[in-house]
Coordinates of C-alpha atoms in Angstrom, one line a residue:
X26 CA 0.2 -0.1 -0.6
X27 CA 1.4 2.7 -0.8
X28 CA 3.5 4.2 2.3
X29 CA 2.0 6.9 5.0
X30 CA 3.2 9.6 7.5
X31 CA 1.7 10.8 11.7
X32 CA 2.7 12.6 13.9
X33 CA 3.7 10.8 18.0
X34 CA 5.8 12.9 21.0
X35 CA 7.3 11.6 23.2
X36 CA 8.8 13.5 26.2
X37 CA 6.9 16.0 26.5
X38 CA 6.8 16.8 23.3
X39 CA 5.8 15.3 19.3
X40 CA 7.0 13.2 17.3
X41 CA 5.1 10.9 14.9
X42 CA 3.4 7.4 13.0
X43 CA 1.1 6.2 11.3
X44 CA -1.0 4.4 9.1
X45 CA -3.1 3.4 6.3
X46 CA -5.4 -0.2 7.1
X47 CA -5.0 0.4 10.8
X48 CA -6.0 -2.8 11.2
X49 CA -4.1 -4.2 8.3
X50 CA 0.0 -5.2 8.7
X51 CA 0.4 -3.8 4.9
X52 CA 1.5 -0.4 5.8
X53 CA 4.3 1.7 6.4
X54 CA 5.3 4.4 9.7
X55 CA 7.3 7.4 9.3
X56 CA 8.5 9.8 11.3
X57 CA 6.9 13.6 10.7
X58 CA 8.7 15.0 14.3
X59 CA 9.7 13.8 18.0
X60 CA 12.2 15.2 21.0
X61 CA 13.2 11.6 21.6
X62 CA 16.6 9.6 22.0
X63 CA 16.7 8.2 18.8
X64 CA 16.6 4.1 20.5
X65 CA 13.5 5.5 22.2
X66 CA 12.1 6.8 19.1
X67 CA 12.5 3.3 17.7
X68 CA 11.0 1.2 20.2
X69 CA 7.4 4.0 20.6
X70 CA 8.2 3.6 17.1
X71 CA 7.9 -0.4 17.8
X72 CA 5.0 -0.3 20.2
X73 CA 2.9 2.5 17.9
X74 CA 2.7 -0.5 14.9
X75 CA 1.7 -3.2 17.0
X76 CA -1.2 -1.4 18.1
X77 CA -2.2 -0.6 14.2
X78 CA -1.8 -4.5 13.6
X79 CA -4.3 -4.9 15.9
X80 CA -6.6 -2.4 15.0
X81 CA -6.7 -0.9 18.2
X82 CA -6.6 2.4 17.3
X83 CA -9.8 4.5 16.0
X84 CA -9.7 7.8 15.0
X85 CA -9.9 10.3 16.9
X86 CA -10.3 9.0 20.2
X87 CA -6.9 7.9 22.1
X88 CA -5.8 5.4 24.5
X89 CA -3.4 5.9 27.4
X90 CA -1.3 2.7 28.1
X91 CA 2.3 2.0 29.8
X92 CA 5.2 1.8 27.5
X93 CA 8.3 0.3 28.0
X94 CA 11.2 2.6 27.1
X95 CA 15.5 1.7 28.0
X96 CA 15.0 5.7 28.0
X97 CA 15.0 6.7 31.2
X98 CA 15.1 3.2 31.6
X99 CA 11.3 3.0 32.6
X100 CA 7.8 2.4 31.8
X101 CA 5.7 5.5 31.0
X102 CA 2.3 6.5 30.2
X103 CA 1.2 7.4 26.6
X104 CA -1.2 9.1 25.5
X105 CA -1.4 7.9 21.4
X106 CA -4.4 9.2 19.3
X107 CA -4.4 8.6 15.7
X108 CA -6.6 10.6 13.0
X109 CA -6.7 11.8 9.8
X110 CA -6.2 14.8 8.5
X111 CA -9.8 16.9 8.6
X112 CA -10.8 18.9 5.5
X113 CA -9.7 15.3 3.4
X114 CA -12.6 13.0 6.2
X115 CA -15.6 15.4 4.0
X116 CA -14.1 13.3 0.6
X117 CA -15.8 10.1 0.3
X118 CA -14.2 9.0 -3.0
X119 CA -12.1 5.8 -3.2
X120 CA -9.1 7.6 -4.6
X121 CA -8.6 9.7 -1.1
X122 CA -9.2 6.5 1.3
X123 CA -6.5 4.9 -0.4
X124 CA -3.5 8.0 -0.7
X125 CA -4.6 10.5 2.2
X126 CA -2.0 10.3 4.8
X127 CA -3.3 9.5 8.3
X128 CA -1.1 10.4 12.0
X129 CA -0.9 8.5 15.1
X130 CA 0.0 12.0 17.7
X131 CA 2.1 10.1 21.0
X132 CA 2.0 11.9 24.9
X133 CA 4.6 10.4 27.1
X134 CA 3.9 11.1 30.7
X135 CA 5.9 10.4 33.8
X136 CA 2.8 7.3 34.2
X137 CA 0.2 6.5 33.4
X138 CA -1.8 9.2 35.2
X139 CA -2.6 10.9 31.2
X140 CA -6.0 8.9 31.7
X141 CA -7.0 11.0 33.8
X142 CA -7.0 13.7 30.9
X143 CA -8.5 11.7 28.1
X144 CA -11.0 13.6 27.0
X145 CA -8.8 17.0 26.7
X146 CA -6.2 15.6 25.5
X147 CA -8.7 14.1 22.6
X148 CA -9.5 17.6 22.0
X149 CA -6.2 18.6 21.8
X150 CA -5.7 17.0 18.9
X151 CA -9.5 17.6 17.1
X152 CA -7.2 21.2 16.8
X153 CA -5.1 19.6 15.3
X154 CA -6.6 17.9 12.7
X155 CA -8.4 20.9 12.4
X156 CA -5.5 22.9 11.4
X157 CA -3.2 20.1 10.1
X158 CA -1.5 21.3 6.8
X159 CA 1.6 18.7 5.1
X160 CA 3.5 21.7 3.9
X161 CA 6.8 22.4 5.6
X162 CA 6.1 25.7 6.7
X163 CA 2.5 24.7 8.4
X164 CA 4.4 22.2 9.7
X165 CA 7.9 24.6 11.9
X166 CA 5.2 27.8 12.4
X167 CA 2.2 26.0 13.9
X168 CA 2.3 22.0 14.4
X169 CA 5.4 21.5 15.7
X170 CA 4.8 24.2 18.3
X171 CA 1.9 22.8 18.9
X172 CA 2.0 19.8 20.3
X173 CA 5.1 20.9 22.3
X174 CA 3.0 22.6 24.1
X175 CA 0.5 19.8 25.2
X176 CA 1.5 19.8 28.6
X177 CA 0.8 23.6 29.0
X178 CA -2.5 24.1 27.7
X179 CA -4.1 20.4 27.8
X180 CA -2.7 19.7 31.4
X181 CA -1.8 22.2 33.1
X182 CA -4.9 24.8 33.3
X183 CA -7.0 23.5 36.6
X184 CA -3.4 24.1 37.9
X185 CA -3.2 27.7 36.8
X186 CA -7.3 28.2 38.3
X187 CA -6.0 26.7 41.6
X188 CA -3.1 28.7 42.1
X189 CA -4.4 32.1 40.8
X190 CA -7.9 31.8 43.1
X191 CA -6.9 29.8 46.3
X192 CA -9.5 30.6 48.3
X193 CA -11.5 31.8 46.2
X194 CA -12.6 28.7 44.2
X195 CA -14.5 27.7 46.7
X196 CA -17.0 30.4 44.9
X197 CA -15.8 28.7 41.6
X198 CA -16.5 25.0 42.3
X199 CA -20.1 26.4 44.0
X200 CA -20.9 27.9 40.1
X201 CA -19.7 25.3 38.1
X202 CA -22.6 22.1 40.1
X203 CA -25.1 25.0 40.4
X204 CA -25.3 25.8 37.3
X205 CA -24.0 29.7 37.5
X206 CA -23.0 31.5 34.2
X207 CA -20.2 32.8 34.9
X208 CA -18.4 36.0 33.5
X209 CA -14.3 36.7 33.1
X210 CA -13.7 40.8 32.2
X211 CA -10.2 42.5 32.2
X212 CA -9.1 38.6 31.8
X213 CA -5.6 37.5 29.1
X214 CA -6.8 34.4 26.5
X215 CA -4.8 32.1 28.0
X216 CA -6.6 32.5 32.3
X217 CA -10.4 32.9 30.2
X218 CA -10.3 29.8 28.6
X219 CA -8.1 28.1 31.8
X220 CA -11.2 29.4 33.4
X221 CA -13.6 28.1 31.5
X222 CA -12.2 24.7 31.1
X223 CA -12.2 24.5 35.3
X224 CA -15.8 25.3 35.3
X225 CA -16.5 23.3 32.0
X226 CA -13.9 20.3 34.2
X227 CA -15.8 20.4 37.6
X228 CA -19.4 20.4 35.9
X229 CA -22.0 17.0 36.6
X230 CA -22.3 17.3 33.0
X231 CA -22.8 14.1 31.0
X232 CA -22.8 12.6 34.9
X233 CA -26.9 14.2 35.8
X234 CA -29.4 13.9 33.9
X235 CA -29.5 15.8 29.9
X236 CA -33.0 17.0 30.9
X237 CA -31.2 17.7 34.2
X238 CA -28.8 20.1 33.1
X239 CA -30.4 21.6 30.4
X240 CA -33.4 22.7 32.7
X241 CA -31.0 23.7 35.5
X242 CA -28.6 26.2 33.1
X243 CA -32.3 27.0 31.8
X244 CA -33.4 28.5 34.9
X245 CA -29.8 29.6 36.1
X246 CA -30.2 31.7 33.2
X247 CA -32.8 32.5 33.5
X248 CA -32.2 34.0 37.1
X249 CA -29.0 37.0 35.4
X250 CA -28.9 38.7 39.1
X251 CA -27.4 35.6 40.2
X252 CA -24.7 34.6 36.6
X253 CA -21.3 36.0 39.0
X254 CA -19.3 37.3 37.6
X255 CA -15.1 37.0 37.4
X256 CA -13.1 40.6 37.3
X257 CA -9.6 40.0 36.6
X258 CA -7.7 43.1 36.2
X259 CA -6.5 43.5 39.0
X260 CA -3.3 40.4 40.3
X261 CA -6.4 38.7 42.9
X262 CA -9.3 37.4 40.8
X263 CA -12.3 39.9 42.4
X264 CA -15.6 38.1 42.7
X265 CA -19.7 39.4 42.4
X266 CA -22.4 37.7 43.1
X267 CA -20.2 34.7 43.5
X268 CA -22.0 31.3 45.9
X269 CA -20.4 28.8 48.1
X270 CA -21.2 26.6 50.8
X271 CA -20.1 24.4 53.0
X272 CA -19.4 21.5 51.0
X273 CA -17.1 23.6 48.0
X274 CA -15.0 25.5 51.1
X275 CA -14.1 22.1 51.9
X276 CA -13.5 20.6 48.5
X277 CA -11.4 24.1 48.3
X278 CA -9.3 23.3 50.9
X279 CA -8.6 19.7 49.4
X280 CA -6.9 21.2 46.6
X281 CA -5.0 24.3 48.0
X282 CA -3.2 21.3 49.9
X283 CA -2.9 19.2 47.3
X284 CA -0.8 22.8 45.7
X285 CA 1.9 21.7 48.5
X286 CA 3.0 19.1 45.3
X287 CA 2.7 20.8 42.3
X288 CA 0.8 17.5 40.5
X289 CA -1.3 18.2 37.6
X290 CA -2.3 14.7 37.5
X291 CA -3.2 15.5 41.5
X292 CA -6.2 18.4 41.0
X293 CA -7.5 16.3 38.3
X294 CA -7.8 13.3 40.8
X295 CA -10.0 15.2 43.9
X296 CA -11.8 16.9 41.2
X297 CA -13.1 13.9 39.9
X298 CA -12.8 13.1 43.7
X299 CA -15.4 15.6 44.6
X300 CA -18.0 15.4 41.4
X301 CA -18.0 11.6 43.2
X302 CA -19.1 12.8 46.1
X303 CA -21.9 15.6 44.6
X304 CA -22.8 12.4 42.9
X305 CA -23.5 10.1 45.7
X306 CA -25.7 12.6 47.0
X307 CA -27.1 13.5 44.7
X308 CA -28.3 9.6 44.5
X309 CA -29.0 9.1 47.8
X310 CA -31.0 12.4 48.6
X311 CA -33.5 11.3 45.8
X312 CA -32.8 7.5 47.5
X313 CA -34.4 9.2 50.7
X314 CA -36.8 11.5 48.9
X315 CA -38.5 8.2 47.4
X316 CA -38.6 6.8 50.9
X317 CA -40.3 10.4 51.7
X318 CA -43.3 9.7 49.3
X319 CA -44.8 7.1 51.9
X320 CA -42.8 8.1 55.2
X321 CA -43.1 10.7 57.0
X322 CA -40.3 9.7 59.0
X323 CA -38.2 9.5 56.3
X324 CA -38.8 12.8 55.5
X325 CA -37.4 14.6 58.5
X326 CA -34.1 12.1 57.2
X327 CA -34.3 14.7 54.0
X328 CA -33.4 17.2 56.3
X329 CA -31.7 15.9 58.5
X330 CA -30.0 15.0 55.3
X331 CA -29.6 18.5 53.2
X332 CA -28.3 20.3 57.1
X333 CA -25.7 18.4 57.3
X334 CA -24.3 17.3 53.8
X335 CA -23.1 21.4 52.7
X336 CA -24.9 21.6 50.0
X337 CA -28.4 21.4 50.6
X338 CA -29.5 24.9 48.4
X339 CA -27.8 22.6 45.0
X340 CA -28.7 19.2 45.9
X341 CA -32.5 20.5 45.7
X342 CA -32.0 22.4 42.7
X343 CA -31.1 19.4 41.3
X344 CA -33.3 17.8 42.8
X345 CA -36.1 20.3 42.1
X346 CA -35.8 20.5 38.2
X347 CA -35.6 16.7 37.9
X348 CA -38.8 15.9 40.1
X349 CA -40.7 18.6 38.7
X350 CA -42.9 16.0 36.4
X351 CA -44.2 13.4 39.6
X352 CA -45.9 14.7 41.4
X353 CA -46.1 13.8 45.5
X354 CA -42.1 13.6 44.8
X355 CA -42.4 17.6 43.7
X356 CA -44.7 18.0 46.9
X357 CA -42.1 16.8 49.1
X358 CA -38.7 19.5 47.7
X359 CA -42.1 21.8 48.1
X360 CA -41.7 20.9 52.1
X361 CA -37.8 20.5 52.0
X362 CA -37.8 23.3 50.7
X363 CA -40.2 25.3 53.9
X364 CA -38.4 23.4 56.2
X365 CA -34.1 24.9 54.6
X366 CA -35.9 28.7 54.3
X367 CA -37.5 28.6 57.3
X368 CA -34.1 27.0 58.7
X369 CA -31.4 29.4 56.9
X370 CA -34.9 32.9 58.8
X371 CA -33.8 31.6 61.9

């Protein structure tokens, strides 16, 4: 078959390889760019070739695996993703299928913890697909710098946000959980993107029902006075219309305690644990509400749970939206709202 070209990356930057037909052994791998020593590059190429032969690489879907390299003589985590140029994907002709080059990008890190950032890295490759051009000038001016900045741009945003917001991070976590609209003002492009990525990573999108998320977004957007404004004109961001609760404050301390090590993968793991606990609390509350439809003691358990979980304000909003079409459950939520309102006034 016609020889193929591609791109892998080692030690925090780019290198290359690719195949015409992933499930076929009849392909060639040619190096486009790398910052790995020759011996390690050969080992990585062999690893990718085996994966291609087995048909284990799907277009646009990254994988993370442990790879043994002689330099630095231990296993490293490798994110690898096969893709084809974006403009060529729209050409369904037989000729384009035969001749269109395909690429494999590899990013190497210290461990397999890159798996926690797999979706971010998939998006990073998607952006590369759109801008990739085979011309050498484009390779040198765009592709090389883009690949070499993968760690800074795809892995570090959460860490930078934690370091920027410090104790104010609790307000950002609260906005993400409650789907509160956030406006960022007077920020440079990187800071604005970092905040946007953090909010997306901290939200429960994909973990709660899609209809619930849509309804919450609509409800929070309609309450314009609740939009949170982040002003980055000074050395520390100033927040307006910000809300928080004990749950978010506790997790803020977990982030700040983790900041001492400066490990971006640790921050991502803390964020995943934060969302997991939020989902567990939502599921517990929904279970109590089902019981409370027939049991007054269970209603009291709902109330005590909301008081003690530290995130009752957000949980009530979520279950209210989810139970809007269920009369008995809606009545329970209404009673809980009244109880919580009376408690806060008291």
